[in-house]
Amino acid sequence: MKERLIEKIDKKEIIVGVVGLGYVGLPLAVEKAKAGFKTIGFDVQEEKVNLVNNGVNYIGDVVNEELAEIVKSGMLSATTDFSRIKEVDFVAICVPTPLDEHQQPDISYVEKSTISVSKYLKKETMVVLESTTYPGTTEELLKPILENGSGLKCGEDFYLGFSPERVDPGNLIYKTKNTPKVVGAIGKDATEVISRMYRSVLGAEIHEVSSPAVAEMEKILENTYRNINIGLVNELAMLCNKMGISLWEVVDAAKTKPYGFQAFYPGPGLGGHCIPLDPYYLDWKAREYGFHTSLIQASGIINDRMPEYCVERAERVLNDRKKAMNGSKVLVLGVAYKNDIDDYRESPALRVIEELEKNKALVDFYDPMIPEYKYKGEIHKGIEKIDANIIKQYDLVVITSAHSAFDYEMISKNAAAIFDTRNAMKNIENRENIELL
Ligand code: SAJ
């Protein structure tokens, strides 16, 4: 099997399947097709499948023209028909791994996709999970499903591995193509062949590890590292405010150290579909070993508290101007979970708005990239635009995403008061109406 697969890889005869056409799967499918492998995208959402088949892009990190071209050439197509898995020799599973309402892992998307794949898995296929998950998922969950569903034997009839996605939405430098990738598979042959498949597509280092669990754990470490360091600066921001010190200035000073320090900055909380969630996959698995990941818990407590803390600080800004939060007009700028993207999943801004409304403030929001958002089943519509007259109408402007599209000079000149949770106003000289987190 190994030799035959290596030959098919080198001759680009491998048919690729990508399950899940989201912010990980679609860029990967495009890269595989661009590298000369006929690629079939699989998704349960007909709308995504139709957009892809019409060459219409919906993922910020994919180049519109590239998608259109690669689809037109016939190298990439999409389907909801999972029976076509029997056509592929390599399948990457890139489906969401969210948390449920109790912050417990929801592995159901991975499970369902793997069951679908297992029904049509044929001999001499490589199967790779890319979704961020707890260490053990590939060997304990996927392997038995694939073997039982297909009647095939892992390692003899198919290869199975884990290769974590590394996508930083909006990152203009590192894309799927040029970001180093880790591969951990069950058995040396599987590792060699799966790594070779990735090397034939990506122009970056492919780092092989000894098992899927090592690869699963390293991805969780990457994101937990960010989660905990953001928790650290959020906690220090609350302390520094009491001490009359700007943590932003402190971090900028600390990052002059050319080694051993990476700058993280406080914010209104942790957004996105990875950093706030992934560490809880490890925390959940650790308890199987009677182990509690105390730092993940501690960081979660701090990060989860930031939206409320920001509203308390906003209330103080109004109070300093003899205004009650109750009845004050507040404009929230930016609902995206981070700057210059149009994604609001897990965005802390939504909880800031919720808290402001609970305190009976009259809240509007404006985000040039997000005209409306859905939260707890309700649609929230933003105002159409901002200008000097509109800004003047509010008692307080709260900046929760520092989009570069905002005119910070205009906002500074016309806002009665500004609570800046992102240091977006860092270049504004006149600070008298600006309060910094
Ligand atoms: N944040 C802070 N302070 C910081 C950095 C980030 O409050 O110093 C906040 C952001 O505003 C955002 C959240 O944390 O709400 C997550 O931000 P992020 O910069 O980690 O970006 P994500 O979640 O879009 O993408 C991350 C990747 N980002 C970077 O490495 C910079 C990376 O961690 C993973 O490849 C990716 O998640 C993933 O898919 O796992």
mmCIF file of C-alpha atoms and ligand atoms in Angstrom, residues 23 132 165-169 219 222-223 226 230 263-267 269-272 274-275 278 337-338 348 422, ligand 1:
data_model
loop_
_atom_site.group_PDB
_atom_site.id
_atom_site.type_symbol
_atom_site.label_atom_id
_atom_site.label_comp_id
_atom_site.label_asym_id
_atom_site.label_seq_id
_atom_site.Cartn_x
_atom_site.Cartn_y
_atom_site.Cartn_z
ATOM 1 C CA TYR A 23 -12.118 28.657 7.266
ATOM 2 C CA THR A 132 -8.371 20.946 17.048
ATOM 3 C CA GLU A 165 -4.861 23.220 11.192
ATOM 4 C CA ARG A 166 -2.977 26.463 11.708
ATOM 5 C CA VAL A 167 -5.073 29.280 10.348
ATOM 6 C CA ASP A 168 -4.869 32.811 11.638
ATOM 7 C CA PRO A 169 -7.858 34.509 10.020
ATOM 8 C CA LYS A 219 -1.998 22.179 18.866
ATOM 9 C CA GLU A 222 -0.284 26.477 20.940
ATOM 10 C CA ASN A 223 -3.737 27.818 21.711
ATOM 11 C CA ARG A 226 -2.219 32.217 23.917
ATOM 12 C CA ILE A 230 -3.968 36.837 27.356
ATOM 13 C CA ALA A 263 3.720 40.749 23.720
ATOM 14 C CA PHE A 264 0.078 40.092 24.492
ATOM 15 C CA TYR A 265 -2.427 42.858 25.144
ATOM 16 C CA PRO A 266 -5.552 43.116 27.289
ATOM 17 C CA GLY A 267 -8.948 43.309 25.664
ATOM 18 C CA GLY A 269 -12.385 39.249 26.440
ATOM 19 C CA LEU A 270 -11.454 36.258 24.309
ATOM 20 C CA GLY A 271 -13.171 35.750 20.978
ATOM 21 C CA GLY A 272 -12.854 33.426 18.016
ATOM 22 C CA CYS A 274 -10.250 28.498 18.916
ATOM 23 C CA ILE A 275 -8.480 30.315 21.713
ATOM 24 C CA ASP A 278 -9.676 24.644 22.653
ATOM 25 C CA TYR A 337 -13.787 39.202 17.668
ATOM 26 C CA LYS A 338 -10.556 40.822 16.513
ATOM 27 C CA PRO A 348 -16.643 39.559 23.606
ATOM 28 C CA ARG A 422 -8.115 47.946 22.386
HETATM 29 N N1 SAJ B 1 -6.490 38.664 21.889
HETATM 30 C C1 SAJ B 1 -6.265 39.505 22.970
HETATM 31 N N2 SAJ B 1 -4.988 39.895 23.246
HETATM 32 C C2 SAJ B 1 -3.927 39.477 22.480
HETATM 33 C C3 SAJ B 1 -4.182 38.619 21.371
HETATM 34 C C4 SAJ B 1 -5.468 38.225 21.097
HETATM 35 O O1 SAJ B 1 -7.197 39.898 23.688
HETATM 36 O O2 SAJ B 1 -2.783 39.872 22.754
HETATM 37 C C5 SAJ B 1 -7.857 38.218 21.607
HETATM 38 C C6 SAJ B 1 -8.299 38.596 20.210
HETATM 39 O O3 SAJ B 1 -8.867 39.888 20.204
HETATM 40 C C7 SAJ B 1 -9.338 37.508 19.914
HETATM 41 C C8 SAJ B 1 -8.802 36.295 20.663
HETATM 42 O O4 SAJ B 1 -7.881 36.811 21.633
HETATM 43 O O5 SAJ B 1 -10.579 37.874 20.452
HETATM 44 C C9 SAJ B 1 -8.078 35.282 19.760
HETATM 45 O O6 SAJ B 1 -7.183 35.993 18.999
HETATM 46 P P1 SAJ B 1 -5.979 35.288 18.150
HETATM 47 O O7 SAJ B 1 -5.011 36.394 17.836
HETATM 48 O O8 SAJ B 1 -5.450 34.111 18.836
HETATM 49 O O9 SAJ B 1 -6.609 34.900 16.762
HETATM 50 P P2 SAJ B 1 -7.563 33.724 16.221
HETATM 51 O O10 SAJ B 1 -8.308 33.072 17.314
HETATM 52 O O11 SAJ B 1 -8.294 34.288 15.059
HETATM 53 O O12 SAJ B 1 -6.568 32.699 15.542
HETATM 54 C C10 SAJ B 1 -5.794 31.922 16.339
HETATM 55 C C11 SAJ B 1 -4.428 31.953 15.656
HETATM 56 N N3 SAJ B 1 -3.839 33.268 15.919
HETATM 57 C C12 SAJ B 1 -2.564 33.574 16.107
HETATM 58 O O13 SAJ B 1 -1.725 32.729 16.222
HETATM 59 C C13 SAJ B 1 -2.189 35.024 16.137
HETATM 60 C C14 SAJ B 1 -3.738 30.805 16.176
HETATM 61 O O14 SAJ B 1 -3.688 30.910 17.565
HETATM 62 C C15 SAJ B 1 -4.431 29.546 15.693
HETATM 63 O O15 SAJ B 1 -3.784 29.138 14.492
HETATM 64 C C16 SAJ B 1 -5.880 29.760 15.372
HETATM 65 O O16 SAJ B 1 -6.383 30.628 16.351
HETATM 66 C C17 SAJ B 1 -6.576 28.410 15.380
HETATM 67 O O17 SAJ B 1 -7.290 28.153 14.420
HETATM 68 O O18 SAJ B 1 -6.370 27.645 16.312
#
